[in-house]
């Protein structure tokens, strides 16, 4: 491992809280494997400090990621936004190009890659649990993949309404409900947990009597979340959020350095 020098570029994940972030683990491993002279750290910052911190890191030749609860504020701080930042209203990756602060939302590419890794074909009907920032990235990914029908279930129905309104001008047919059992009951090809239920060990997302053929949990846990372990027990193809985490990180790396990282190196560092 080489020590930082005066030439080393600084990358950071900005959030609050952020000390639990696993991004430094796999981003530093990927940079080392690619022989890039850079370090990646986690910096806690408040909403007021975020725009200046993003601009300063990027102007100094680095860049970074943004996590909870700042992805919306980050989108507003940019000079230039990718199409998915416009679509989701959120930014999780930033860098400087030609003196302008650029941002992307690589959670979208991360979700799409995780779904493609799980399923052989694009699902037509998808159940999305949750209506926060992660759910917005899921909808953008489903739209890009050509999914036809989405049902959004969220405890706070107003947030599900907002999310439906954001995507109303696109190709997705969207229904909403406060519980799964309020929806027309037909089997879904895929169920996605984009709530924070599952962060605490043993906790399960509320799927009611829903029937679905496969599942993606955005929450991740060593050995898989309780929900994913339960689904594997009954033979349903399912994955936790590890693949999405890796793939959003790989897409961010590509924006910073112009080439793909070694995914196997990143995966090993995460283990
Ligand atoms: P967020 O904007 O705060 O949204 C949280 C969502 O969870 C909301 O829909 C909220 O419902 C719901 N929720 C929370 N507690 C609940 C409860 N007790 N019962 C029912 N619903 C509940 O957070 P986010 O940024 O979307 O992130 C959601 C989760 O996705 C995170 O916990 C994280 O683990 C995961 N995530 C993973 C990745 C990855 O790379 N794998 C990336 C991003 C996020 P209300 O609207 O009713 O409050």
Tab-separated table of N, CA and C in Angstrom, residues 20-163:
chain	number	residue	atom	x	y	z
A	20	UNK	N	-20.469	4.611	8.756
A	20	UNK	CA	-20.755	3.200	8.481
A	20	UNK	C	-20.514	2.857	7.012
A	21	UNK	N	-20.196	3.872	6.187
A	21	UNK	CA	-20.128	3.640	4.738
A	21	UNK	C	-19.089	2.593	4.377
A	22	UNK	N	-19.453	1.722	3.416
A	22	UNK	CA	-18.503	0.699	2.981
A	22	UNK	C	-17.809	1.106	1.675
A	23	UNK	N	-18.179	2.267	1.138
A	23	UNK	CA	-17.565	2.709	-0.120
A	23	UNK	C	-16.042	2.860	-0.026
A	24	UNK	N	-15.471	3.422	1.076
A	24	UNK	CA	-14.009	3.523	1.126
A	24	UNK	C	-13.318	2.172	0.951
A	25	UNK	N	-13.928	1.096	1.480
A	25	UNK	CA	-13.338	-0.242	1.367
A	25	UNK	C	-13.089	-0.608	-0.087
A	26	UNK	N	-14.162	-0.542	-0.907
A	26	UNK	CA	-13.994	-1.062	-2.276
A	26	UNK	C	-13.467	-0.019	-3.251
A	27	UNK	N	-13.682	1.277	-2.973
A	27	UNK	CA	-13.128	2.277	-3.896
A	27	UNK	C	-11.604	2.349	-3.765
A	28	UNK	N	-11.089	2.307	-2.528
A	28	UNK	CA	-9.625	2.327	-2.370
A	28	UNK	C	-8.988	1.091	-3.006
A	29	UNK	N	-9.658	-0.060	-2.837
A	29	UNK	CA	-9.123	-1.294	-3.436
A	29	UNK	C	-9.104	-1.179	-4.960
A	30	UNK	N	-10.172	-0.626	-5.534
A	30	UNK	CA	-10.259	-0.495	-6.995
A	30	UNK	C	-9.206	0.488	-7.522
A	31	UNK	N	-8.993	1.595	-6.804
A	31	UNK	CA	-7.993	2.588	-7.230
A	31	UNK	C	-6.588	1.993	-7.164
A	32	UNK	N	-6.309	1.273	-6.100
A	32	UNK	CA	-4.992	0.627	-5.976
A	32	UNK	C	-4.774	-0.364	-7.101
A	33	UNK	N	-5.799	-1.182	-7.372
A	33	UNK	CA	-5.663	-2.208	-8.416
A	33	UNK	C	-5.445	-1.576	-9.791
A	34	UNK	N	-5.987	-0.358	-9.998
A	34	UNK	CA	-5.835	0.319	-11.291
A	34	UNK	C	-4.604	1.223	-11.302
A	35	UNK	N	-3.835	1.190	-10.211
A	35	UNK	CA	-2.615	2.004	-10.099
A	35	UNK	C	-2.906	3.503	-10.214
A	36	UNK	N	-4.003	3.921	-9.608
A	36	UNK	CA	-4.381	5.342	-9.605
A	36	UNK	C	-3.947	5.939	-8.271
A	37	UNK	N	-3.244	7.084	-8.336
A	37	UNK	CA	-2.743	7.732	-7.118
A	37	UNK	C	-3.851	8.593	-6.515
A	38	UNK	N	-4.694	7.945	-5.700
A	38	UNK	CA	-5.836	8.635	-5.093
A	38	UNK	C	-6.217	7.926	-3.801
A	39	UNK	N	-6.851	8.676	-2.903
A	39	UNK	CA	-7.430	8.041	-1.714
A	39	UNK	C	-8.901	8.425	-1.613
A	40	UNK	N	-9.668	7.553	-0.965
A	40	UNK	CA	-11.117	7.731	-0.844
A	40	UNK	C	-11.474	7.633	0.636
A	41	UNK	N	-12.069	8.692	1.180
A	41	UNK	CA	-12.404	8.729	2.604
A	41	UNK	C	-13.896	9.044	2.787
A	42	UNK	N	-14.365	8.945	4.018
A	42	UNK	CA	-15.749	9.319	4.345
A	42	UNK	C	-15.718	10.591	5.171
A	43	UNK	N	-16.500	11.597	4.776
A	43	UNK	CA	-16.551	12.866	5.504
A	43	UNK	C	-17.987	13.186	5.901
A	44	UNK	N	-18.213	13.337	7.196
A	44	UNK	CA	-19.546	13.754	7.641
A	44	UNK	C	-19.694	15.251	7.385
A	45	UNK	N	-20.768	15.652	6.790
A	45	UNK	CA	-20.976	17.091	6.629
A	45	UNK	C	-22.459	17.407	6.668
A	46	UNK	N	-22.782	18.650	7.066
A	46	UNK	CA	-24.193	19.031	7.103
A	46	UNK	C	-24.587	19.630	5.758
A	47	UNK	N	-25.869	19.848	5.630
A	47	UNK	CA	-26.472	20.313	4.394
A	47	UNK	C	-25.861	21.636	3.915
A	48	UNK	N	-25.571	22.522	4.863
A	48	UNK	CA	-25.042	23.845	4.516
A	48	UNK	C	-23.638	23.732	3.931
A	49	UNK	N	-22.854	22.801	4.468
A	49	UNK	CA	-21.452	22.672	4.037
A	49	UNK	C	-21.313	21.900	2.720
A	50	UNK	N	-22.339	21.138	2.350
A	50	UNK	CA	-22.218	20.205	1.224
A	50	UNK	C	-21.815	20.847	-0.117
A	51	UNK	N	-22.519	21.893	-0.590
A	51	UNK	CA	-22.180	22.424	-1.919
A	51	UNK	C	-20.726	22.877	-2.031
A	52	UNK	N	-20.223	23.585	-1.016
A	52	UNK	CA	-18.841	24.074	-1.071
A	52	UNK	C	-17.849	22.916	-1.001
A	53	UNK	N	-18.179	21.912	-0.216
A	53	UNK	CA	-17.276	20.768	-0.080
A	53	UNK	C	-17.182	19.992	-1.396
A	54	UNK	N	-18.319	19.784	-2.046
A	54	UNK	CA	-18.325	19.097	-3.352
A	54	UNK	C	-17.456	19.866	-4.351
A	55	UNK	N	-17.666	21.164	-4.421
A	55	UNK	CA	-16.952	21.993	-5.400
A	55	UNK	C	-15.447	22.005	-5.111
A	56	UNK	N	-15.081	22.064	-3.826
A	56	UNK	CA	-13.670	22.135	-3.450
A	56	UNK	C	-12.952	20.827	-3.776
A	57	UNK	N	-13.558	19.709	-3.402
A	57	UNK	CA	-12.945	18.406	-3.692
A	57	UNK	C	-12.763	18.230	-5.200
A	58	UNK	N	-13.800	18.578	-5.962
A	58	UNK	CA	-13.763	18.393	-7.416
A	58	UNK	C	-12.744	19.337	-8.055
A	59	UNK	N	-12.694	20.588	-7.574
A	59	UNK	CA	-11.766	21.572	-8.143
A	59	UNK	C	-10.315	21.173	-7.879
A	60	UNK	N	-10.097	20.433	-6.786
A	60	UNK	CA	-8.733	20.003	-6.445
A	60	UNK	C	-8.343	18.733	-7.203
A	61	UNK	N	-9.167	18.294	-8.164
A	61	UNK	CA	-8.803	17.136	-8.984
A	61	UNK	C	-9.400	15.831	-8.500
A	62	UNK	N	-10.216	15.898	-7.462
A	62	UNK	CA	-10.850	14.694	-6.945
A	62	UNK	C	-12.323	14.666	-7.310
A	63	UNK	N	-13.129	14.208	-6.360
A	63	UNK	CA	-14.572	14.103	-6.581
A	63	UNK	C	-15.144	13.241	-5.485
A	64	UNK	N	-16.266	12.599	-5.754
A	64	UNK	CA	-16.787	11.723	-4.714
A	64	UNK	C	-18.213	11.295	-4.911
A	65	UNK	N	-18.752	10.812	-3.810
A	65	UNK	CA	-20.137	10.362	-3.739
A	65	UNK	C	-20.882	11.159	-2.670
A	66	UNK	N	-22.201	11.116	-2.772
A	66	UNK	CA	-23.056	11.745	-1.777
A	66	UNK	C	-24.058	10.706	-1.323
A	67	UNK	N	-24.274	10.633	-0.005
A	67	UNK	CA	-25.244	9.656	0.497
A	67	UNK	C	-26.262	10.346	1.392
A	68	UNK	N	-27.081	9.542	2.079
A	68	UNK	CA	-28.169	10.041	2.914
A	68	UNK	C	-27.679	11.114	3.877
A	69	UNK	N	-28.337	12.216	4.097
A	69	UNK	CA	-29.620	12.614	3.494
A	69	UNK	C	-29.454	13.716	2.442
A	70	UNK	N	-28.296	13.723	1.747
A	70	UNK	CA	-27.936	14.910	0.954
A	70	UNK	C	-28.087	14.780	-0.556
A	71	UNK	N	-28.646	13.660	-1.058
A	71	UNK	CA	-28.617	13.463	-2.520
A	71	UNK	C	-29.419	14.522	-3.282
A	72	UNK	N	-30.488	15.034	-2.671
A	72	UNK	CA	-31.284	16.074	-3.338
A	72	UNK	C	-30.552	17.411	-3.364
A	73	UNK	N	-30.001	17.793	-2.218
A	73	UNK	CA	-29.247	19.051	-2.146
A	73	UNK	C	-28.068	18.996	-3.118
A	74	UNK	N	-27.450	17.830	-3.220
A	74	UNK	CA	-26.312	17.659	-4.131
A	74	UNK	C	-26.738	17.917	-5.572
A	75	UNK	N	-27.932	17.441	-5.950
A	75	UNK	CA	-28.413	17.648	-7.329
A	75	UNK	C	-28.564	19.134	-7.628
A	76	UNK	N	-28.982	19.884	-6.614
A	76	UNK	CA	-29.179	21.327	-6.810
A	76	UNK	C	-27.862	22.088	-6.881
A	77	UNK	N	-26.796	21.511	-6.301
A	77	UNK	CA	-25.507	22.211	-6.237
A	77	UNK	C	-24.721	22.124	-7.549
A	78	UNK	N	-25.175	21.294	-8.489
A	78	UNK	CA	-24.389	21.020	-9.704
A	78	UNK	C	-24.509	22.115	-10.758
A	79	UNK	N	-23.472	22.217	-11.610
A	79	UNK	CA	-23.572	23.040	-12.821
A	79	UNK	C	-24.173	22.222	-13.961
A	80	UNK	N	-23.806	20.931	-14.029
A	80	UNK	CA	-24.256	20.060	-15.123
A	80	UNK	C	-24.750	18.741	-14.553
A	81	UNK	N	-25.912	18.294	-15.059
A	81	UNK	CA	-26.546	17.070	-14.539
A	81	UNK	C	-26.725	16.051	-15.657
A	82	UNK	N	-26.482	14.775	-15.358
A	82	UNK	CA	-26.821	13.737	-16.338
A	82	UNK	C	-28.352	13.613	-16.387
A	83	UNK	N	-28.838	12.906	-17.417
A	83	UNK	CA	-30.287	12.742	-17.596
A	83	UNK	C	-30.927	12.072	-16.373
A	84	UNK	N	-30.220	11.137	-15.745
A	84	UNK	CA	-30.838	10.441	-14.599
A	84	UNK	C	-30.870	11.312	-13.338
A	85	UNK	N	-29.968	12.298	-13.250
A	85	UNK	CA	-30.071	13.266	-12.144
A	85	UNK	C	-31.331	14.104	-12.345
A	86	UNK	N	-31.570	14.538	-13.584
A	86	UNK	CA	-32.791	15.302	-13.888
A	86	UNK	C	-34.024	14.451	-13.574
A	87	UNK	N	-33.976	13.174	-13.947
A	87	UNK	CA	-35.147	12.302	-13.805
A	87	UNK	C	-35.473	12.028	-12.342
A	88	UNK	N	-34.430	11.796	-11.530
A	88	UNK	CA	-34.647	11.395	-10.136
A	88	UNK	C	-34.580	12.577	-9.158
A	89	UNK	N	-33.992	13.689	-9.589
A	89	UNK	CA	-33.818	14.824	-8.679
A	89	UNK	C	-32.766	14.555	-7.623
A	90	UNK	N	-31.900	13.573	-7.872
A	90	UNK	CA	-30.900	13.192	-6.879
A	90	UNK	C	-29.539	12.967	-7.541
A	91	UNK	N	-28.477	13.294	-6.796
A	91	UNK	CA	-27.100	13.096	-7.277
A	91	UNK	C	-26.325	12.321	-6.225
A	92	UNK	N	-25.610	11.270	-6.649
A	92	UNK	CA	-24.780	10.524	-5.686
A	92	UNK	C	-23.303	10.500	-6.093
A	93	UNK	N	-22.963	11.122	-7.239
A	93	UNK	CA	-21.580	11.080	-7.746
A	93	UNK	C	-21.239	12.422	-8.376
A	94	UNK	N	-20.056	12.989	-8.057
A	94	UNK	CA	-19.700	14.298	-8.626
A	94	UNK	C	-18.225	14.354	-8.997
A	95	UNK	N	-17.909	15.249	-9.939
A	95	UNK	CA	-16.542	15.452	-10.425
A	95	UNK	C	-16.508	16.781	-11.177
A	96	UNK	N	-15.319	17.254	-11.527
A	96	UNK	CA	-15.185	18.513	-12.259
A	96	UNK	C	-14.756	18.214	-13.688
A	97	UNK	N	-15.367	18.909	-14.672
A	97	UNK	CA	-14.904	18.800	-16.057
A	97	UNK	C	-14.989	20.183	-16.691
A	98	UNK	N	-13.892	20.628	-17.280
A	98	UNK	CA	-13.821	21.956	-17.913
A	98	UNK	C	-14.364	23.051	-16.994
A	99	UNK	N	-13.981	22.967	-15.730
A	99	UNK	CA	-14.354	24.018	-14.782
A	99	UNK	C	-15.802	23.969	-14.317
A	100	UNK	N	-16.538	22.923	-14.710
A	100	UNK	CA	-17.937	22.806	-14.283
A	100	UNK	C	-18.126	21.591	-13.384
A	101	UNK	N	-18.976	21.781	-12.365
A	101	UNK	CA	-19.262	20.679	-11.443
A	101	UNK	C	-20.355	19.784	-12.034
A	102	UNK	N	-19.977	18.553	-12.345
A	102	UNK	CA	-20.866	17.564	-12.947
A	102	UNK	C	-21.367	16.583	-11.903
A	103	UNK	N	-22.579	16.055	-12.118
A	103	UNK	CA	-23.081	15.027	-11.221
A	103	UNK	C	-23.901	13.983	-11.944
A	104	UNK	N	-23.853	12.775	-11.411
A	104	UNK	CA	-24.623	11.652	-11.942
A	104	UNK	C	-25.352	11.001	-10.762
A	105	UNK	N	-26.341	10.155	-11.070
A	105	UNK	CA	-26.954	9.333	-10.034
A	105	UNK	C	-26.721	7.878	-10.418
A	106	UNK	N	-25.598	7.328	-9.975
A	106	UNK	CA	-25.221	5.977	-10.399
A	106	UNK	C	-26.014	4.891	-9.655
A	107	UNK	N	-26.868	5.294	-8.694
A	107	UNK	CA	-27.777	4.305	-8.093
A	107	UNK	C	-28.671	3.704	-9.181
A	108	UNK	N	-28.960	4.503	-10.214
A	108	UNK	CA	-29.841	4.018	-11.290
A	108	UNK	C	-29.151	2.888	-12.062
A	109	UNK	N	-27.919	3.137	-12.484
A	109	UNK	CA	-27.149	2.077	-13.170
A	109	UNK	C	-26.933	0.893	-12.234
A	110	UNK	N	-26.767	1.169	-10.952
A	110	UNK	CA	-26.560	0.108	-9.960
A	110	UNK	C	-27.759	-0.810	-9.845
A	111	UNK	N	-28.960	-0.232	-9.802
A	111	UNK	CA	-30.187	-1.037	-9.719
A	111	UNK	C	-30.353	-1.861	-10.989
A	112	UNK	N	-30.136	-1.212	-12.138
A	112	UNK	CA	-30.326	-1.938	-13.405
A	112	UNK	C	-29.364	-3.125	-13.483
A	113	UNK	N	-28.108	-2.901	-13.133
A	113	UNK	CA	-27.121	-3.995	-13.194
A	113	UNK	C	-27.489	-5.110	-12.217
A	114	UNK	N	-27.998	-4.742	-11.037
A	114	UNK	CA	-28.372	-5.760	-10.045
A	114	UNK	C	-29.554	-6.590	-10.539
A	115	UNK	N	-30.519	-5.934	-11.206
A	115	UNK	CA	-31.671	-6.678	-11.740
A	115	UNK	C	-31.227	-7.605	-12.869
A	116	UNK	N	-30.361	-7.093	-13.743
A	116	UNK	CA	-29.888	-7.913	-14.867
A	116	UNK	C	-29.042	-9.095	-14.376
A	117	UNK	N	-28.338	-8.911	-13.237
A	117	UNK	CA	-27.540	-10.009	-12.681
A	117	UNK	C	-28.456	-11.087	-12.083
A	118	UNK	N	-29.654	-10.659	-11.650
A	118	UNK	CA	-30.573	-11.588	-10.979
A	118	UNK	C	-31.464	-12.349	-11.960
A	119	UNK	N	-31.896	-11.649	-13.036
A	119	UNK	CA	-32.915	-12.201	-13.933
A	119	UNK	C	-32.395	-12.336	-15.361
A	120	UNK	N	-32.874	-13.356	-16.058
A	120	UNK	CA	-32.433	-13.584	-17.436
A	120	UNK	C	-33.117	-12.627	-18.413
A	121	UNK	N	-34.323	-12.145	-18.055
A	121	UNK	CA	-35.016	-11.218	-18.963
A	121	UNK	C	-35.610	-10.067	-18.165
A	122	UNK	N	-35.985	-9.003	-18.881
A	122	UNK	CA	-36.543	-7.818	-18.220
A	122	UNK	C	-37.929	-8.152	-17.663
A	123	UNK	N	-38.172	-7.884	-16.371
A	123	UNK	CA	-39.488	-8.164	-15.796
A	123	UNK	C	-40.523	-7.193	-16.379
A	124	UNK	N	-41.761	-7.642	-16.563
A	124	UNK	CA	-42.784	-6.731	-17.110
A	124	UNK	C	-43.533	-5.991	-16.012
A	125	UNK	N	-43.827	-6.692	-14.903
A	125	UNK	CA	-44.578	-6.068	-13.802
A	125	UNK	C	-43.753	-6.128	-12.529
A	126	UNK	N	-43.573	-4.966	-11.886
A	126	UNK	CA	-42.680	-4.903	-10.735
A	126	UNK	C	-43.382	-4.216	-9.563
A	127	UNK	N	-43.202	-4.791	-8.384
A	127	UNK	CA	-43.703	-4.204	-7.137
A	127	UNK	C	-42.546	-3.485	-6.455
A	128	UNK	N	-42.735	-2.194	-6.152
A	128	UNK	CA	-41.685	-1.421	-5.471
A	128	UNK	C	-42.190	-1.027	-4.091
A	129	UNK	N	-41.500	-1.472	-3.053
A	129	UNK	CA	-41.838	-1.103	-1.682
A	129	UNK	C	-40.986	0.095	-1.302
A	130	UNK	N	-41.634	1.208	-0.919
A	130	UNK	CA	-40.897	2.417	-0.567
A	130	UNK	C	-41.064	3.493	-1.618
A	131	UNK	N	-40.895	4.741	-1.201
A	131	UNK	CA	-41.074	5.860	-2.133
A	131	UNK	C	-40.082	6.977	-1.832
A	132	UNK	N	-38.928	6.626	-1.259
A	132	UNK	CA	-37.902	7.619	-0.964
A	132	UNK	C	-36.908	7.735	-2.106
A	133	UNK	N	-35.704	8.180	-1.776
A	133	UNK	CA	-34.678	8.403	-2.790
A	133	UNK	C	-34.301	7.129	-3.531
A	134	UNK	N	-34.173	6.032	-2.832
A	134	UNK	CA	-33.778	4.771	-3.479
A	134	UNK	C	-34.875	4.301	-4.431
A	135	UNK	N	-36.138	4.466	-4.026
A	135	UNK	CA	-37.260	4.063	-4.888
A	135	UNK	C	-37.255	4.876	-6.180
A	136	UNK	N	-36.882	6.142	-6.088
A	136	UNK	CA	-36.818	6.989	-7.279
A	136	UNK	C	-35.761	6.462	-8.256
A	137	UNK	N	-34.625	6.016	-7.740
A	137	UNK	CA	-33.593	5.404	-8.599
A	137	UNK	C	-34.115	4.101	-9.216
A	138	UNK	N	-34.891	3.344	-8.441
A	138	UNK	CA	-35.458	2.093	-8.963
A	138	UNK	C	-36.403	2.399	-10.126
A	139	UNK	N	-37.277	3.393	-9.968
A	139	UNK	CA	-38.214	3.714	-11.052
A	139	UNK	C	-37.480	4.162	-12.313
A	140	UNK	N	-36.436	4.974	-12.141
A	140	UNK	CA	-35.670	5.430	-13.312
A	140	UNK	C	-35.029	4.238	-14.025
A	141	UNK	N	-34.545	3.271	-13.253
A	141	UNK	CA	-33.926	2.080	-13.850
A	141	UNK	C	-34.977	1.235	-14.575
A	142	UNK	N	-36.136	1.042	-13.945
A	142	UNK	CA	-37.199	0.229	-14.551
A	142	UNK	C	-37.686	0.867	-15.848
A	143	UNK	N	-37.799	2.195	-15.825
A	143	UNK	CA	-38.221	2.930	-17.026
A	143	UNK	C	-37.208	2.716	-18.155
A	144	UNK	N	-35.925	2.851	-17.818
A	144	UNK	CA	-34.864	2.693	-18.830
A	144	UNK	C	-34.826	1.272	-19.389
A	145	UNK	N	-35.209	0.303	-18.558
A	145	UNK	CA	-35.168	-1.104	-18.991
A	145	UNK	C	-36.385	-1.501	-19.816
A	146	UNK	N	-37.409	-0.653	-19.867
A	146	UNK	CA	-38.603	-0.976	-20.639
A	146	UNK	C	-39.631	-1.798	-19.881
A	147	UNK	N	-39.596	-1.739	-18.543
A	147	UNK	CA	-40.634	-2.391	-17.730
A	147	UNK	C	-41.970	-1.706	-18.034
A	148	UNK	N	-43.074	-2.495	-18.014
A	148	UNK	CA	-44.366	-1.914	-18.401
A	148	UNK	C	-45.153	-1.352	-17.230
A	149	UNK	N	-45.198	-2.127	-16.131
A	149	UNK	CA	-46.137	-1.818	-15.065
A	149	UNK	C	-45.435	-1.830	-13.709
A	150	UNK	N	-45.675	-0.803	-12.898
A	150	UNK	CA	-45.056	-0.730	-11.578
A	150	UNK	C	-46.125	-0.407	-10.545
A	151	UNK	N	-46.086	-1.104	-9.412
A	151	UNK	CA	-46.925	-0.751	-8.271
A	151	UNK	C	-46.024	-0.258	-7.159
A	152	UNK	N	-46.313	0.942	-6.662
A	152	UNK	CA	-45.515	1.516	-5.569
A	152	UNK	C	-46.335	1.420	-4.290
A	153	UNK	N	-45.757	0.811	-3.270
A	153	UNK	CA	-46.422	0.730	-1.967
A	153	UNK	C	-45.598	1.492	-0.953
A	154	UNK	N	-46.227	2.468	-0.300
A	154	UNK	CA	-45.508	3.229	0.723
A	154	UNK	C	-46.439	3.588	1.870
A	155	UNK	N	-45.907	3.448	3.099
A	155	UNK	CA	-46.621	3.786	4.321
A	155	UNK	C	-47.218	5.194	4.226
A	156	UNK	N	-46.412	6.156	3.791
A	156	UNK	CA	-46.898	7.529	3.615
A	156	UNK	C	-47.333	7.682	2.160
A	157	UNK	N	-48.644	7.659	1.931
A	157	UNK	CA	-49.153	7.603	0.558
A	157	UNK	C	-48.768	8.860	-0.242
A	158	UNK	N	-48.637	9.993	0.440
A	158	UNK	CA	-48.294	11.245	-0.261
A	158	UNK	C	-46.955	11.114	-0.999
A	159	UNK	N	-46.022	10.376	-0.412
A	159	UNK	CA	-44.716	10.218	-1.081
A	159	UNK	C	-44.838	9.317	-2.309
A	160	UNK	N	-45.727	8.320	-2.233
A	160	UNK	CA	-45.965	7.460	-3.404
A	160	UNK	C	-46.606	8.286	-4.517
A	161	UNK	N	-47.516	9.193	-4.137
A	161	UNK	CA	-48.152	10.075	-5.131
A	161	UNK	C	-47.116	10.972	-5.801
A	162	UNK	N	-46.202	11.519	-4.992
A	162	UNK	CA	-45.139	12.379	-5.545
A	162	UNK	C	-44.263	11.620	-6.535
A	163	UNK	N	-43.943	10.387	-6.165
A	163	UNK	CA	-43.075	9.582	-7.028
A	163	UNK	C	-43.798	9.244	-8.335
